[in-house]
């Protein structure tokens, strides 16, 4: 089934970021978030102001839940059931015993056919590498997955590489061809003592006002890379880091209330990490401090975000391996669509949204990729040095 097969799924997820979105005040949203995520109203803000009188309403509430069989449904129950329904039953022997040891695991899951029978049962199918180990049956159920033969490298079928026949060029050397090449690009230009070219090209010129769709130049990338040490140091301050992350949580909550958010909030951060970072910085009230870090390199805060995101996407494309490229092409061609709804509509929609995010992450004009390659080594080093983050924005690159 293709992505457009169901009317409810016709609309593709929107990963765009409005850095100037009009949002409710930060403090107002923070109070609302804290209030909505409290199980009970504590009726106090700080532990030193708790008072000395036990709340009567809370006493009645806990008495009621203590004397009733009514169960509060776990928010992840349906997702767990959907995932278990996709797993082949022969693998339940490695999962079920552990589920029976997890506190407050829903009875609906523990009584599933195939899971119920695994209680206190040791797996019968053991990897040959572990056979004969004394007292193996006393290993924690948490580690039963290690007992699967599939967990060991020798189980995986190795693909033999077909030896390629050696081929020789029919024409070993064509003097006329090399004479034409040498006339266009003299070899003297590449000698160690060759004078450096001083002619400016478009690649050496900065973009005056970067936009979402303006072309990227090598000078833009070089200037952006020059800001990374300061940006990374800025977000490593604990108070700053906490305020930016909190701002991100509040923005996610507001977007979902308005019907603008994605099911997995992190996907927007992966597709457009720097625009999302700037949106959080603005909402956290740190725009002035952040701007001081990048103004010296000729960026305003929004121009920096656009340049950063275009550079990141071009960098991802430039680092693509053949296997990752093949996987992305399979996603784009819809090869995996038929498997999407096996785990239910919710899991299927999450998979679809994730696939769309991956396709958006690796979408960059070839001109941007070529310009980014000129500074790729330094960019890669700074990203890796900061644990594959720019500030606190995740820079995922599939190798």
Short mmCIF file of C-alpha atoms in Angstrom, two decimals:
data_model
loop_
_atom_site.label_atom_id
_atom_site.label_comp_id
_atom_site.label_asym_id
_atom_site.label_seq_id
_atom_site.Cartn_x
_atom_site.Cartn_y
_atom_site.Cartn_z
CA UNK A 1 0.00 0.00 0.00
CA UNK A 2 1.43 3.34 -0.98
CA UNK A 3 1.51 6.35 1.33
CA UNK A 4 -1.45 7.93 -0.45
CA UNK A 5 -3.68 4.86 -0.33
CA UNK A 6 -5.70 5.98 2.67
CA UNK A 7 -7.53 9.29 2.74
CA UNK A 8 -6.43 9.89 6.33
CA UNK A 9 -2.79 9.58 5.31
CA UNK A 10 -2.86 11.76 2.19
CA UNK A 11 -1.30 14.74 3.93
CA UNK A 12 2.44 14.45 4.39
CA UNK A 13 3.86 15.50 7.76
CA UNK A 14 5.07 19.09 7.96
CA UNK A 15 8.64 19.43 9.25
CA UNK A 16 8.96 23.15 8.55
CA UNK A 17 9.87 25.48 11.41
CA UNK A 18 8.50 29.00 11.87
CA UNK A 19 11.20 30.76 13.88
CA UNK A 20 8.89 33.75 14.40
CA UNK A 21 5.85 31.75 15.52
CA UNK A 22 3.67 33.73 17.94
CA UNK A 23 3.61 31.59 21.06
CA UNK A 24 2.00 32.06 24.48
CA UNK A 25 4.35 33.54 27.12
CA UNK A 26 7.08 31.15 28.31
CA UNK A 27 6.17 31.34 32.02
CA UNK A 28 2.47 30.88 31.28
CA UNK A 29 3.14 27.74 29.22
CA UNK A 30 5.53 26.41 31.88
CA UNK A 31 2.88 26.65 34.61
CA UNK A 32 0.34 25.01 32.32
CA UNK A 33 2.72 22.18 31.46
CA UNK A 34 3.56 21.48 35.11
CA UNK A 35 -0.11 21.53 36.09
CA UNK A 36 -1.22 19.19 33.28
CA UNK A 37 1.51 16.67 34.05
CA UNK A 38 0.77 16.38 37.77
CA UNK A 39 -1.15 13.26 38.76
CA UNK A 40 -2.67 15.13 41.70
CA UNK A 41 -2.72 18.78 42.70
CA UNK A 42 -0.07 19.03 45.40
CA UNK A 43 -1.44 22.43 46.43
CA UNK A 44 2.08 23.74 46.96
CA UNK A 45 4.92 24.88 44.71
CA UNK A 46 7.98 24.16 46.86
CA UNK A 47 8.70 21.44 49.43
CA UNK A 48 9.55 24.02 52.12
CA UNK A 49 6.01 25.39 51.80
CA UNK A 50 4.24 22.03 52.09
CA UNK A 51 2.36 22.81 55.33
CA UNK A 52 1.52 20.40 58.15
CA UNK A 53 -2.07 19.35 57.36
CA UNK A 54 -2.73 16.20 55.30
CA UNK A 55 -4.97 16.98 52.32
CA UNK A 56 -8.38 15.39 52.83
CA UNK A 57 -9.20 15.15 49.11
CA UNK A 58 -5.93 13.31 48.46
CA UNK A 59 -6.67 10.89 51.33
CA UNK A 60 -10.09 10.07 49.87
CA UNK A 61 -8.55 9.60 46.42
CA UNK A 62 -5.88 7.13 47.49
CA UNK A 63 -8.39 5.27 49.66
CA UNK A 64 -10.67 4.89 46.63
CA UNK A 65 -7.94 3.57 44.33
CA UNK A 66 -6.66 1.29 47.08
CA UNK A 67 -10.07 -0.37 47.47
CA UNK A 68 -11.11 -0.68 43.85
CA UNK A 69 -10.15 -3.03 41.04
CA UNK A 70 -10.33 -0.27 38.47
CA UNK A 71 -7.07 -0.04 36.56
CA UNK A 72 -5.46 3.04 35.07
CA UNK A 73 -4.39 2.12 31.54
CA UNK A 74 -0.70 2.51 30.84
CA UNK A 75 -0.08 5.06 28.07
CA UNK A 76 2.26 2.63 26.26
CA UNK A 77 0.07 -0.45 26.60
CA UNK A 78 -1.43 -0.37 23.09
CA UNK A 79 1.95 0.30 21.48
CA UNK A 80 3.54 -2.63 23.33
CA UNK A 81 0.69 -4.95 22.31
CA UNK A 82 1.05 -3.81 18.69
CA UNK A 83 4.80 -4.49 18.72
CA UNK A 84 4.37 -7.93 20.31
CA UNK A 85 1.78 -8.84 17.68
CA UNK A 86 4.36 -8.20 14.95
CA UNK A 87 7.07 -10.37 16.58
CA UNK A 88 6.99 -14.04 15.49
CA UNK A 89 5.68 -16.25 18.36
CA UNK A 90 8.86 -18.36 18.40
CA UNK A 91 10.69 -15.34 19.88
CA UNK A 92 8.26 -14.94 22.79
CA UNK A 93 10.40 -17.36 24.84
CA UNK A 94 13.10 -14.67 25.01
CA UNK A 95 10.72 -11.79 25.80
CA UNK A 96 7.89 -13.24 27.87
CA UNK A 97 9.86 -14.31 30.99
CA UNK A 98 11.23 -10.78 31.37
CA UNK A 99 7.80 -9.16 30.90
CA UNK A 100 6.50 -11.30 33.79
CA UNK A 101 9.16 -9.74 36.07
CA UNK A 102 8.40 -6.09 35.21
CA UNK A 103 6.44 -4.34 37.99
CA UNK A 104 2.94 -3.08 37.03
CA UNK A 105 3.04 -4.81 33.65
CA UNK A 106 -0.59 -4.83 32.39
CA UNK A 107 -2.37 -8.18 32.81
CA UNK A 108 -3.68 -7.81 29.26
CA UNK A 109 -0.12 -8.21 28.00
CA UNK A 110 0.89 -10.96 30.42
CA UNK A 111 -2.18 -13.01 29.40
CA UNK A 112 -1.51 -12.75 25.67
CA UNK A 113 -1.37 -16.20 24.00
CA UNK A 114 2.27 -17.19 23.81
CA UNK A 115 3.37 -14.68 26.46
CA UNK A 116 1.32 -16.24 29.27
CA UNK A 117 2.96 -19.66 28.82
CA UNK A 118 6.51 -18.25 29.16
CA UNK A 119 6.24 -17.31 32.85
CA UNK A 120 9.24 -18.72 34.74
CA UNK A 121 10.23 -20.67 31.63
CA UNK A 122 13.79 -20.90 30.35
CA UNK A 123 14.21 -20.61 26.56
CA UNK A 124 14.48 -23.94 24.76
CA UNK A 125 16.31 -22.63 21.69
CA UNK A 126 19.85 -21.69 22.71
CA UNK A 127 22.74 -20.39 20.60
CA UNK A 128 25.41 -23.07 20.04
CA UNK A 129 28.05 -20.71 21.50
CA UNK A 130 26.33 -20.93 24.90
CA UNK A 131 25.54 -24.63 25.00
CA UNK A 132 27.06 -26.51 27.93
CA UNK A 133 27.66 -23.45 30.12
CA UNK A 134 27.14 -24.42 33.75
CA UNK A 135 24.19 -22.76 35.59
CA UNK A 136 23.14 -20.92 32.42
CA UNK A 137 19.51 -21.30 33.47
CA UNK A 138 20.10 -18.88 36.34
CA UNK A 139 20.88 -15.96 34.02
CA UNK A 140 18.55 -12.97 34.41
CA UNK A 141 15.46 -12.98 32.14
CA UNK A 142 16.57 -9.51 31.10
CA UNK A 143 19.45 -11.18 29.20
CA UNK A 144 17.46 -13.96 27.54
CA UNK A 145 17.70 -12.15 24.21
CA UNK A 146 21.43 -13.00 24.22
CA UNK A 147 20.51 -16.69 24.12
CA UNK A 148 18.95 -16.33 20.66
CA UNK A 149 21.08 -17.89 17.92
CA UNK A 150 20.26 -14.80 15.82
CA UNK A 151 22.16 -12.62 18.31
CA UNK A 152 25.47 -14.22 17.34
CA UNK A 153 27.51 -13.32 14.25
CA UNK A 154 28.04 -16.91 13.11
CA UNK A 155 24.29 -17.36 12.65
CA UNK A 156 24.09 -14.70 9.97
CA UNK A 157 24.55 -15.91 6.46
CA UNK A 158 27.61 -14.41 4.85
CA UNK A 159 27.29 -13.35 1.25
CA UNK A 160 30.16 -14.56 -0.89
CA UNK A 161 31.57 -11.92 -3.17
CA UNK A 162 31.84 -12.95 -6.79
CA UNK A 163 35.37 -12.28 -8.06
CA UNK A 164 35.28 -9.64 -10.74
CA UNK A 165 37.09 -10.47 -13.98
CA UNK A 166 40.05 -8.22 -14.69
CA UNK A 167 39.50 -6.02 -17.68
CA UNK A 168 42.05 -4.01 -19.58
CA UNK A 169 41.39 -0.87 -21.52
CA UNK A 170 41.39 -1.35 -25.27
CA UNK A 171 43.39 1.85 -25.71
CA UNK A 172 46.12 2.06 -23.10
CA UNK A 173 47.27 5.56 -23.98
CA UNK A 174 45.88 8.18 -26.34
CA UNK A 175 48.45 11.01 -26.71
CA UNK A 176 45.99 13.35 -28.43
CA UNK A 177 43.50 13.07 -25.57
CA UNK A 178 46.11 13.94 -22.94
CA UNK A 179 47.38 16.85 -25.02
CA UNK A 180 43.86 18.34 -25.04
CA UNK A 181 43.55 17.86 -21.29
CA UNK A 182 46.92 19.46 -20.66
CA UNK A 183 45.94 22.45 -22.82
CA UNK A 184 42.77 23.01 -20.78
CA UNK A 185 44.35 22.28 -17.37
CA UNK A 186 48.16 22.64 -17.49
CA UNK A 187 49.91 20.23 -15.16
CA UNK A 188 52.17 23.06 -14.01
CA UNK A 189 49.19 24.41 -12.04
CA UNK A 190 49.52 21.48 -9.66
CA UNK A 191 53.25 21.59 -8.99
CA UNK A 192 54.25 22.23 -5.34
CA UNK A 193 55.78 25.62 -6.25
CA UNK A 194 52.83 26.68 -8.44
CA UNK A 195 51.50 30.16 -7.60
CA UNK A 196 48.18 30.24 -5.82
CA UNK A 197 45.18 31.40 -7.78
CA UNK A 198 43.95 34.77 -6.61
CA UNK A 199 40.91 34.95 -8.87
CA UNK A 200 37.68 35.13 -6.88
CA UNK A 201 34.79 32.84 -7.75
CA UNK A 202 31.18 32.65 -6.56
CA UNK A 203 32.32 30.03 -4.06
CA UNK A 204 34.44 32.68 -2.28
CA UNK A 205 31.59 35.18 -1.86
CA UNK A 206 29.27 35.25 1.16
CA UNK A 207 25.49 35.25 0.74
CA UNK A 208 24.29 38.62 2.01
CA UNK A 209 20.89 37.63 3.37
CA UNK A 210 20.55 33.82 3.55
CA UNK A 211 17.03 32.47 3.08
CA UNK A 212 15.50 29.01 3.14
CA UNK A 213 16.17 28.49 -0.58
CA UNK A 214 19.21 30.68 -1.28
CA UNK A 215 22.27 28.85 -2.66
CA UNK A 216 25.08 27.92 -0.32
CA UNK A 217 28.69 28.93 -0.94
CA UNK A 218 31.95 27.62 0.47
CA UNK A 219 32.46 30.99 2.18
CA UNK A 220 29.08 30.60 3.92
CA UNK A 221 30.02 27.15 5.17
CA UNK A 222 33.44 28.33 6.36
CA UNK A 223 31.90 31.25 8.27
CA UNK A 224 29.27 28.97 9.81
CA UNK A 225 31.91 26.45 10.91
CA UNK A 226 33.72 29.32 12.61
CA UNK A 227 30.73 29.90 14.92
CA UNK A 228 30.42 26.32 16.16
CA UNK A 229 32.90 26.44 19.06
CA UNK A 230 31.13 29.46 20.56
CA UNK A 231 27.63 28.05 19.98
CA UNK A 232 28.56 24.70 21.51
CA UNK A 233 30.16 26.37 24.55
CA UNK A 234 27.05 28.54 25.02
CA UNK A 235 24.66 25.57 25.21
CA UNK A 236 26.92 23.57 27.53
CA UNK A 237 26.10 25.94 30.41
CA UNK A 238 23.66 23.92 32.52
CA UNK A 239 21.17 26.74 33.10
CA UNK A 240 21.17 27.68 29.41
CA UNK A 241 20.88 24.04 28.32
CA UNK A 242 17.98 23.43 30.69
CA UNK A 243 16.09 26.56 29.62
CA UNK A 244 16.47 25.76 25.90
CA UNK A 245 15.34 22.16 26.40
CA UNK A 246 12.36 23.30 28.47
CA UNK A 247 11.45 25.78 25.73
CA UNK A 248 11.53 22.91 23.23
CA UNK A 249 9.17 20.82 25.37
CA UNK A 250 6.72 23.72 25.69
CA UNK A 251 6.82 24.40 21.93
CA UNK A 252 6.11 20.71 21.24
CA UNK A 253 3.17 20.79 23.63
CA UNK A 254 1.72 23.95 22.06
CA UNK A 255 2.13 22.63 18.51
CA UNK A 256 0.29 19.41 19.34
CA UNK A 257 -2.52 21.43 20.91
CA UNK A 258 -2.77 23.47 17.71
CA UNK A 259 -2.58 20.41 15.47
CA UNK A 260 0.73 21.58 13.96
CA UNK A 261 3.12 19.12 15.53
CA UNK A 262 4.38 15.73 14.42
CA UNK A 263 3.61 12.54 16.33
CA UNK A 264 7.31 12.23 17.16
CA UNK A 265 8.44 15.72 18.19
CA UNK A 266 12.13 14.88 17.73
CA UNK A 267 11.66 14.52 13.96
CA UNK A 268 11.42 18.28 13.46
CA UNK A 269 14.71 18.65 15.34
CA UNK A 270 16.33 16.08 13.04
CA UNK A 271 15.07 17.53 9.75
CA UNK A 272 15.76 21.20 10.56
CA UNK A 273 17.93 21.11 13.70
CA UNK A 274 19.23 24.68 13.59
CA UNK A 275 15.95 26.44 12.76
CA UNK A 276 14.44 24.47 15.63
CA UNK A 277 17.32 25.45 17.91
CA UNK A 278 16.86 29.14 17.08
CA UNK A 279 13.11 28.85 17.68
CA UNK A 280 13.85 27.43 21.16
CA UNK A 281 16.48 30.09 21.86
CA UNK A 282 14.05 32.86 20.95
CA UNK A 283 11.26 31.39 23.08
CA UNK A 284 13.63 30.92 26.00
CA UNK A 285 14.49 34.64 25.87
CA UNK A 286 18.14 34.03 24.94
CA UNK A 287 18.10 35.60 21.46
CA UNK A 288 20.34 38.54 22.41
CA UNK A 289 23.01 36.35 24.00
CA UNK A 290 22.96 33.91 21.07
CA UNK A 291 23.17 36.72 18.49
CA UNK A 292 26.36 38.05 20.10
CA UNK A 293 28.03 34.69 19.38
CA UNK A 294 27.38 34.76 15.63
CA UNK A 295 27.32 38.47 14.73
CA UNK A 296 31.13 38.59 14.52
CA UNK A 297 30.94 36.18 11.56
CA UNK A 298 28.37 38.27 9.72
CA UNK A 299 25.26 36.28 10.65
CA UNK A 300 21.95 37.36 12.06
CA UNK A 301 20.18 34.66 14.04
CA UNK A 302 17.82 33.54 11.26
CA UNK A 303 20.48 33.68 8.54
CA UNK A 304 22.67 31.49 10.74
CA UNK A 305 19.85 28.96 11.14
CA UNK A 306 19.20 28.73 7.38
CA UNK A 307 22.92 28.40 6.60
CA UNK A 308 23.35 25.78 9.30
CA UNK A 309 20.43 23.60 8.16
CA UNK A 310 21.45 23.74 4.50
CA UNK A 311 25.03 22.86 5.47
CA UNK A 312 23.91 19.96 7.66
CA UNK A 313 21.68 18.47 4.95
CA UNK A 314 24.41 18.84 2.32
CA UNK A 315 26.92 17.30 4.74
CA UNK A 316 24.62 14.31 5.30
CA UNK A 317 24.28 13.76 1.56
CA UNK A 318 28.05 14.06 1.05
CA UNK A 319 28.64 11.34 3.68
CA UNK A 320 26.16 8.85 2.19
CA UNK A 321 27.40 5.30 1.80
CA UNK A 322 26.13 2.95 -0.86
CA UNK A 323 24.09 0.89 1.65
CA UNK A 324 22.40 3.92 3.21
CA UNK A 325 21.64 5.33 -0.23
CA UNK A 326 20.04 2.02 -1.22
CA UNK A 327 17.85 2.08 1.91
CA UNK A 328 16.73 5.66 1.26
CA UNK A 329 15.85 4.78 -2.34
CA UNK A 330 13.78 1.84 -1.10
CA UNK A 331 11.92 4.18 1.27
CA UNK A 332 11.34 6.64 -1.55
CA UNK A 333 10.04 3.92 -3.87
CA UNK A 334 7.58 2.72 -1.20
CA UNK A 335 8.97 -0.81 -0.97
CA UNK A 336 8.24 -1.00 2.77
CA UNK A 337 4.70 0.40 2.58
CA UNK A 338 3.07 -3.04 2.54
CA UNK A 339 4.54 -3.79 6.00
CA UNK A 340 3.47 -0.49 7.50
CA UNK A 341 0.09 -1.34 9.04
CA UNK A 342 0.98 -4.79 10.42
CA UNK A 343 1.42 -3.32 13.90
CA UNK A 344 -1.77 -1.25 13.70
CA UNK A 345 -2.64 2.18 12.36
CA UNK A 346 -0.79 4.13 15.06
CA UNK A 347 2.49 2.24 14.61
CA UNK A 348 2.06 2.43 10.83
CA UNK A 349 1.59 6.20 10.90
CA UNK A 350 4.67 6.58 13.10
CA UNK A 351 6.69 4.54 10.62
CA UNK A 352 5.40 6.63 7.71
CA UNK A 353 6.25 9.86 9.50
CA UNK A 354 9.74 8.59 10.28
CA UNK A 355 10.32 7.58 6.66
CA UNK A 356 9.20 11.02 5.45
CA UNK A 357 11.61 12.61 7.96
CA UNK A 358 14.55 10.54 6.68
CA UNK A 359 13.78 11.56 3.10
CA UNK A 360 13.65 15.23 4.16
CA UNK A 361 16.92 14.93 6.12
CA UNK A 362 18.79 13.86 2.99
CA UNK A 363 17.36 16.41 0.57
CA UNK A 364 19.91 18.97 -0.62
CA UNK A 365 20.80 20.59 -3.97
CA UNK A 366 23.94 19.21 -5.60
CA UNK A 367 25.46 22.71 -5.63
CA UNK A 368 25.14 22.89 -1.82
CA UNK A 369 26.73 19.45 -1.49
CA UNK A 370 29.72 20.44 -3.63
CA UNK A 371 30.27 23.67 -1.69
CA UNK A 372 30.01 21.87 1.67
CA UNK A 373 32.55 19.23 0.61
CA UNK A 374 35.23 21.93 0.46
CA UNK A 375 34.98 22.36 4.24
CA UNK A 376 33.71 18.90 5.15
CA UNK A 377 36.74 17.79 7.16
CA UNK A 378 36.61 20.68 9.64
CA UNK A 379 32.81 20.50 9.85
CA UNK A 380 32.91 16.78 10.59
CA UNK A 381 35.52 17.23 13.29
CA UNK A 382 33.53 19.89 15.12
CA UNK A 383 30.30 17.88 14.94
CA UNK A 384 31.99 14.73 16.25
CA UNK A 385 33.80 16.70 18.98
CA UNK A 386 30.39 17.85 20.23
CA UNK A 387 28.95 14.30 20.23
CA UNK A 388 27.19 14.88 16.89
CA UNK A 389 25.30 17.91 18.14
CA UNK A 390 25.32 21.56 17.12
CA UNK A 391 24.47 23.34 20.33
CA UNK A 392 21.81 20.98 21.67
CA UNK A 393 20.44 20.17 18.21
CA UNK A 394 20.98 16.53 17.15
CA UNK A 395 22.92 16.04 13.91
CA UNK A 396 22.10 12.48 12.82
CA UNK A 397 24.23 11.13 9.99
CA UNK A 398 23.70 7.55 8.80
CA UNK A 399 26.96 5.88 7.81
#
